[in-house]
């Protein structure tokens, strides 16, 4: 399998990761299905959600795939009045990633990034490698460093 830009960015930063590839031809690309396909517990597989904060700022939230983002907690973490999900049509032009393959690492621009605090309890976690069919598994601290992120209470 080819390396993704996320993998190249991790290598440039000298961050160790384990690539995981999965077959997406069945259309099952939701996080829980992906966790099963890469043989990782769903608590350790995280999805990347891109939002727009009050005032237009773009904010990135990384949460466990089986959880739901609490928009009030997200706004509090980002110190903004409110947040709303970015429209799917805006995702590719804004981040360089498609829905289902969005990674907090290597977006077109660096956006404020918040990772659910549950990641702090894990040895490793997985996020999208920047395309459907690929994940990278790495230490939570390394993800925070690569995405210039911080831990926050984000889930319902």
Coordinates of N, CA and C in Angstrom, one line a residue:
X1 N 0.8 -1.2 0.0 CA 0.0 0.0 0.0 C 0.9 1.3 0.0
X2 N 0.4 2.3 -0.6 CA 1.1 3.5 -0.7 C 1.1 4.3 0.6
X3 N 2.1 5.0 0.9 CA 2.2 5.9 2.1 C 1.3 7.1 1.8
X4 N 0.6 7.6 2.8 CA -0.2 8.8 2.7 C 0.6 10.0 3.1
X5 N 0.0 11.2 2.9 CA 0.7 12.4 3.4 C 0.8 12.4 4.9
X6 N -0.2 11.9 5.5 CA -0.2 11.8 7.0 C 1.1 11.0 7.4
X7 N 1.3 9.8 6.8 CA 2.4 9.0 7.2 C 3.7 9.7 6.9
X8 N 3.8 10.4 5.8 CA 5.0 11.2 5.5 C 5.3 12.3 6.5
X9 N 4.2 13.0 6.9 CA 4.3 14.0 7.9 C 4.8 13.4 9.3
X10 N 4.3 12.3 9.6 CA 4.7 11.6 10.9 C 6.2 11.3 10.8
X11 N 6.6 10.8 9.6 CA 8.0 10.4 9.5 C 8.9 11.6 9.5
X12 N 8.5 12.7 8.9 CA 9.3 13.9 8.9 C 9.5 14.4 10.4
X13 N 8.4 14.2 11.2 CA 8.5 14.6 12.6 C 9.1 13.6 13.5
X14 N 9.6 12.5 12.9 CA 10.2 11.4 13.6 C 9.3 10.8 14.6
X15 N 8.1 10.6 14.2 CA 7.0 10.0 15.1 C 6.8 8.6 14.6
X16 N 6.9 7.6 15.6 CA 6.6 6.2 15.3 C 5.1 6.0 15.1
X17 N 4.8 5.2 14.1 CA 3.3 4.9 13.9 C 3.3 3.5 13.3
X18 N 2.1 2.9 13.5 CA 1.8 1.6 12.8 C 0.7 1.9 11.8
X19 N 0.9 1.6 10.5 CA -0.1 1.7 9.5 C -1.1 0.6 9.6
X20 N -2.4 0.8 9.4 CA -3.4 -0.2 9.3 C -4.2 0.1 8.0
X21 N -4.3 -0.9 7.1 CA -5.1 -0.8 5.9 C -6.3 -1.6 6.0
X22 N -7.4 -1.2 5.4 CA -8.7 -2.0 5.4 C -9.4 -1.9 4.1
X23 N -10.2 -2.8 3.8 CA -11.0 -2.9 2.6 C -12.3 -2.1 2.8
X24 N -12.5 -1.0 2.0 CA -13.7 -0.2 2.1 C -14.7 -0.4 1.0
X25 N -14.4 -1.5 0.2 CA -15.3 -1.7 -0.9 C -16.7 -2.1 -0.5
X26 N -16.9 -2.5 0.7 CA -18.3 -2.9 1.2 C -19.0 -1.6 1.6
X27 N -18.4 -0.4 1.6 CA -19.0 0.8 1.9 C -19.1 1.1 3.4
X28 N -18.6 0.1 4.2 CA -18.7 0.3 5.7 C -17.4 1.0 6.1
X29 N -17.6 2.4 6.2 CA -16.4 3.2 6.6 C -16.7 4.0 7.9
X30 N -17.8 3.7 8.5 CA -18.1 4.3 9.8 C -17.0 3.8 10.8
X31 N -16.8 4.6 11.8 CA -15.7 4.3 12.8 C -15.7 3.0 13.4
X32 N -16.9 2.5 13.9 CA -17.0 1.3 14.6 C -16.6 0.1 13.6
X33 N -17.1 0.2 12.4 CA -16.8 -0.8 11.3 C -15.3 -0.8 11.1
X34 N -14.7 0.4 11.0 CA -13.3 0.5 10.7 C -12.5 -0.1 11.9
X35 N -12.9 0.2 13.1 CA -12.2 -0.4 14.3 C -12.2 -1.9 14.2
X36 N -13.3 -2.5 13.8 CA -13.4 -4.0 13.6 C -12.4 -4.5 12.5
X37 N -12.4 -3.7 11.4 CA -11.6 -4.1 10.3 C -10.1 -4.1 10.5
X38 N -9.7 -3.1 11.4 CA -8.3 -3.0 11.7 C -7.9 -3.7 13.0
X39 N -8.9 -4.4 13.6 CA -8.7 -5.2 14.8 C -8.2 -4.4 16.0
X40 N -8.9 -3.3 16.2 CA -8.6 -2.4 17.4 C -9.9 -2.2 18.1
X41 N -9.8 -2.0 19.5 CA -11.0 -1.7 20.2 C -11.6 -0.3 19.8
X42 N -12.9 -0.2 19.7 CA -13.4 1.1 19.2 C -13.1 2.3 20.1
X43 N -12.7 2.0 21.4 CA -12.3 3.1 22.3 C -11.0 3.7 21.9
X44 N -10.2 2.9 21.1 CA -8.9 3.4 20.7 C -8.8 3.9 19.3
X45 N -10.0 3.9 18.6 CA -10.1 4.4 17.2 C -10.8 5.7 17.3
X46 N -10.2 6.8 16.8 CA -10.8 8.1 16.9 C -11.2 8.7 15.5
X47 N -12.3 9.5 15.5 CA -12.7 10.2 14.3 C -12.4 11.6 14.4
X48 N -12.2 12.3 13.3 CA -11.8 13.7 13.2 C -13.0 14.5 12.7
X49 N -13.5 15.4 13.5 CA -14.7 16.2 13.2 C -14.2 17.7 13.0
X50 N -14.6 18.3 11.9 CA -14.2 19.7 11.6 C -15.5 20.5 11.8
X51 N -15.3 21.6 12.6 CA -16.4 22.5 12.9 C -16.0 23.9 12.6
X52 N -17.1 24.8 12.6 CA -16.9 26.2 12.5 C -17.3 26.8 13.8
X53 N -16.4 27.6 14.4 CA -16.8 28.3 15.6 C -17.5 29.6 15.4
X54 N -18.1 30.1 16.4 CA -18.8 31.4 16.3 C -17.8 32.4 15.9
X55 N -18.0 33.1 14.8 CA -17.1 34.1 14.3 C -16.3 33.5 13.1
X56 N -16.6 32.3 12.8 CA -16.0 31.7 11.5 C -14.7 30.9 11.6
X57 N -14.2 30.8 12.8 CA -12.9 30.0 13.0 C -13.2 28.6 12.7
X58 N -12.2 27.9 12.1 CA -12.3 26.4 11.9 C -11.6 25.7 13.1
X59 N -12.3 24.7 13.6 CA -11.8 24.0 14.8 C -11.9 22.5 14.6
X60 N -11.0 21.8 15.0 CA -10.9 20.3 14.8 C -11.1 19.6 16.1
X61 N -11.9 18.6 16.1 CA -12.2 17.8 17.4 C -11.9 16.3 17.0
X62 N -11.2 15.6 17.9 CA -10.9 14.2 17.6 C -11.4 13.4 18.8
X63 N -12.4 12.5 18.5 CA -13.1 11.8 19.5 C -13.2 10.3 19.2
X64 N -13.5 9.5 20.2 CA -13.6 8.0 20.0 C -14.8 7.8 19.0
X65 N -14.6 6.8 18.1 CA -15.6 6.6 17.0 C -17.0 6.3 17.5
X66 N -17.1 5.7 18.7 CA -18.4 5.3 19.2 C -19.1 6.4 20.0
X67 N -18.4 7.5 20.1 CA -19.0 8.6 20.9 C -19.5 9.7 20.1
X68 N -20.2 10.7 20.7 CA -20.7 11.8 20.0 C -20.1 13.1 20.6
X69 N -19.8 14.1 19.7 CA -19.3 15.3 20.1 C -20.4 16.2 20.8
X70 N -20.1 16.7 22.0 CA -20.9 17.6 22.7 C -20.6 19.0 22.3
X71 N -21.4 19.6 21.5 CA -21.1 20.9 20.9 C -20.8 22.0 22.0
X72 N -21.5 21.9 23.1 CA -21.3 22.9 24.2 C -19.9 22.7 24.8
X73 N -19.6 21.4 25.1 CA -18.2 21.1 25.6 C -17.2 21.5 24.6
X74 N -17.4 21.3 23.3 CA -16.5 21.6 22.3 C -16.2 23.2 22.3
X75 N -17.3 23.9 22.3 CA -17.2 25.4 22.3 C -16.4 25.9 23.6
X76 N -16.7 25.2 24.7 CA -16.0 25.6 25.9 C -14.5 25.3 25.8
X77 N -14.2 24.2 25.3 CA -12.8 23.8 25.1 C -12.0 24.8 24.2
X78 N -12.7 25.2 23.2 CA -12.1 26.2 22.2 C -12.3 27.6 22.6
X79 N -13.0 27.9 23.7 CA -13.2 29.2 24.2 C -13.9 30.1 23.2
X80 N -15.0 29.5 22.5 CA -15.8 30.2 21.6 C -17.3 30.1 22.1
X81 N -18.1 31.0 21.6 CA -19.5 31.0 22.0 C -20.3 29.8 21.6
X82 N -20.0 29.3 20.4 CA -20.7 28.1 19.9 C -19.9 27.5 18.7
X83 N -20.2 26.2 18.4 CA -19.6 25.5 17.3 C -20.7 24.8 16.5
X84 N -20.5 24.6 15.2 CA -21.4 23.8 14.4 C -20.6 23.0 13.4
X85 N -21.1 21.9 13.0 CA -20.3 21.0 12.1 C -20.1 21.8 10.8
X86 N -19.0 21.6 10.2 CA -18.6 22.1 8.9 C -19.5 21.4 7.9
X87 N -20.0 22.1 6.9 CA -20.8 21.4 5.8 C -19.8 20.4 5.1
X88 N -20.3 19.3 4.7 CA -19.5 18.3 4.0 C -18.9 18.8 2.8
X89 N -19.6 19.7 2.1 CA -19.1 20.3 0.8 C -17.9 21.2 1.1
X90 N -17.7 21.7 2.3 CA -16.6 22.5 2.7 C -15.4 21.7 3.1
X91 N -15.5 20.5 3.5 CA -14.5 19.7 4.1 C -13.2 19.6 3.2
X92 N -13.4 19.1 2.0 CA -12.2 18.9 1.1 C -11.5 20.2 0.8
X93 N -12.2 21.3 0.4 CA -11.5 22.5 0.1 C -10.8 23.1 1.4
X94 N -11.4 22.9 2.5 CA -10.8 23.5 3.8 C -9.7 22.7 4.3
X95 N -9.8 21.3 4.3 CA -8.8 20.5 4.9 C -7.9 19.7 4.0
X96 N -8.4 19.5 2.7 CA -7.7 18.6 1.8 C -8.1 17.2 2.0
X97 N -9.0 16.9 2.8 CA -9.5 15.5 3.1 C -10.9 15.3 2.8
X98 N -11.3 14.1 2.4 CA -12.7 13.8 2.1 C -13.4 13.2 3.4
X99 N -14.7 13.3 3.4 CA -15.5 12.7 4.5 C -15.1 11.2 4.6
X100 N -14.8 10.7 5.8 CA -14.4 9.3 6.0 C -12.9 9.1 5.9
X101 N -12.2 10.1 5.5 CA -10.7 10.0 5.4 C -10.0 11.2 6.0
X102 N -10.7 11.9 6.8 CA -10.2 13.2 7.4 C -9.3 12.9 8.6
X103 N -8.1 13.4 8.6 CA -7.1 13.2 9.7 C -6.8 14.6 10.3
X104 N -6.5 14.5 11.6 CA -6.1 15.8 12.3 C -4.7 16.2 11.9
X105 N -3.9 15.3 11.2 CA -2.5 15.5 10.9 C -2.5 15.9 9.4
X106 N -1.8 16.9 9.1 CA -1.5 17.3 7.7 C -2.6 17.9 6.9
X107 N -3.5 18.7 7.6 CA -4.5 19.4 6.9 C -3.8 20.6 6.1
X108 N -4.6 21.1 5.2 CA -4.0 22.2 4.4 C -3.5 23.4 5.2
X109 N -4.2 23.7 6.3 CA -3.8 24.7 7.3 C -3.8 24.1 8.7
X110 N -3.1 24.6 9.6 CA -3.1 24.2 11.0 C -4.3 24.9 11.7
X111 N -5.3 24.1 12.1 CA -6.4 24.6 12.9 C -6.3 24.2 14.3
X112 N -6.9 25.0 15.2 CA -6.9 24.6 16.6 C -7.5 23.2 16.7
X113 N -6.8 22.3 17.4 CA -7.2 20.9 17.5 C -7.3 20.4 18.9
X114 N -8.4 19.7 19.2 CA -8.7 19.3 20.5 C -9.0 17.8 20.5
X115 N -8.4 17.0 21.3 CA -8.5 15.6 21.4 C -9.2 15.2 22.7
X116 N -10.2 14.3 22.6 CA -11.0 13.9 23.8 C -10.0 13.4 24.8
X117 N -10.3 13.8 26.1 CA -9.4 13.4 27.2 C -9.2 11.9 27.4
X118 N -10.2 11.1 26.9 CA -10.1 9.6 27.0 C -8.8 9.1 26.4
X119 N -8.3 9.8 25.4 CA -7.0 9.4 24.7 C -5.9 9.4 25.7
X120 N -5.9 10.2 26.7 CA -4.8 10.2 27.7 C -4.7 8.9 28.5
X121 N -5.7 8.1 28.5 CA -5.7 6.8 29.2 C -5.2 5.7 28.3
X122 N -4.9 5.9 27.1 CA -4.5 4.9 26.1 C -3.0 4.8 25.9
X123 N -2.5 3.6 25.6 CA -1.2 3.4 25.2 C -1.0 3.9 23.7
X124 N -1.9 3.5 22.9 CA -2.0 3.9 21.5 C -3.4 4.2 21.1
X125 N -3.5 5.0 20.0 CA -4.8 5.3 19.4 C -4.6 5.4 17.9
X126 N -5.7 5.2 17.2 CA -5.7 5.3 15.7 C -6.6 6.4 15.2
X127 N -6.1 7.1 14.2 CA -6.8 8.1 13.5 C -6.7 7.8 12.0
X128 N -7.5 8.5 11.2 CA -7.4 8.3 9.7 C -6.0 8.7 9.3
X129 N -5.5 7.9 8.3 CA -4.2 8.2 7.7 C -4.4 9.2 6.5
X130 N -5.5 9.8 6.4 CA -5.8 10.8 5.4 C -6.5 10.3 4.1
X131 N -6.9 9.1 4.1 CA -7.8 8.6 3.1 C -8.6 7.4 3.6
X132 N -9.7 7.1 2.9 CA -10.5 6.0 3.3 C -9.7 4.7 3.0
X133 N -9.7 3.8 3.9 CA -8.9 2.5 3.8 C -7.6 2.5 4.5
X134 N -7.2 3.6 5.2 CA -6.0 3.6 5.9 C -6.1 4.4 7.2
X135 N -5.5 3.8 8.3 CA -5.4 4.4 9.6 C -4.0 4.4 10.0
X136 N -3.6 5.3 11.0 CA -2.3 5.2 11.6 C -2.6 5.1 13.1
X137 N -1.8 4.2 13.7 CA -1.9 4.0 15.2 C -0.6 4.6 15.8
X138 N -0.8 5.4 16.8 CA 0.4 6.1 17.4 C 0.1 6.4 18.9
X139 N 1.1 6.8 19.6 CA 0.9 7.2 21.0 C 0.1 8.5 21.1
X140 N -0.8 8.6 22.0 CA -1.6 9.9 22.1 C -0.8 11.1 22.2
X141 N 0.3 11.1 23.0 CA 1.2 12.3 23.1 C 1.8 12.6 21.7
X142 N 2.1 11.6 20.9 CA 2.6 11.9 19.6 C 1.6 12.5 18.7
X143 N 0.3 12.1 18.8 CA -0.7 12.7 18.0 C -0.9 14.2 18.4
X144 N -0.9 14.4 19.7 CA -1.0 15.8 20.2 C 0.1 16.7 19.6
X145 N 1.3 16.1 19.6 CA 2.5 16.9 19.0 C 2.3 17.1 17.5
X146 N 1.9 16.0 16.8 CA 1.8 16.1 15.3 C 0.7 17.1 14.9
X147 N -0.4 17.1 15.7 CA -1.5 18.0 15.3 C -1.5 19.3 16.1
X148 N -0.5 19.5 16.9 CA -0.4 20.7 17.8 C -1.8 20.8 18.6
X149 N -2.2 19.6 19.1 CA -3.5 19.6 19.8 C -3.4 19.6 21.3
X150 N -4.5 19.7 22.0 CA -4.6 19.6 23.4 C -5.8 18.7 23.8
X151 N -5.7 18.1 25.0 CA -6.7 17.2 25.5 C -7.9 18.1 26.1
X152 N -9.1 17.6 25.9 CA -10.3 18.3 26.4 C -11.4 17.3 26.6
X153 N -12.3 17.7 27.5 CA -13.6 16.9 27.7 C -14.5 17.3 26.6
X154 N -14.8 16.4 25.7 CA -15.5 16.7 24.4 C -16.8 15.9 24.2
X155 N -17.0 14.8 24.8 CA -18.0 13.9 24.5 C -19.3 14.0 25.4
X156 N -20.4 13.6 24.8 CA -21.7 13.6 25.5 C -21.6 12.7 26.7

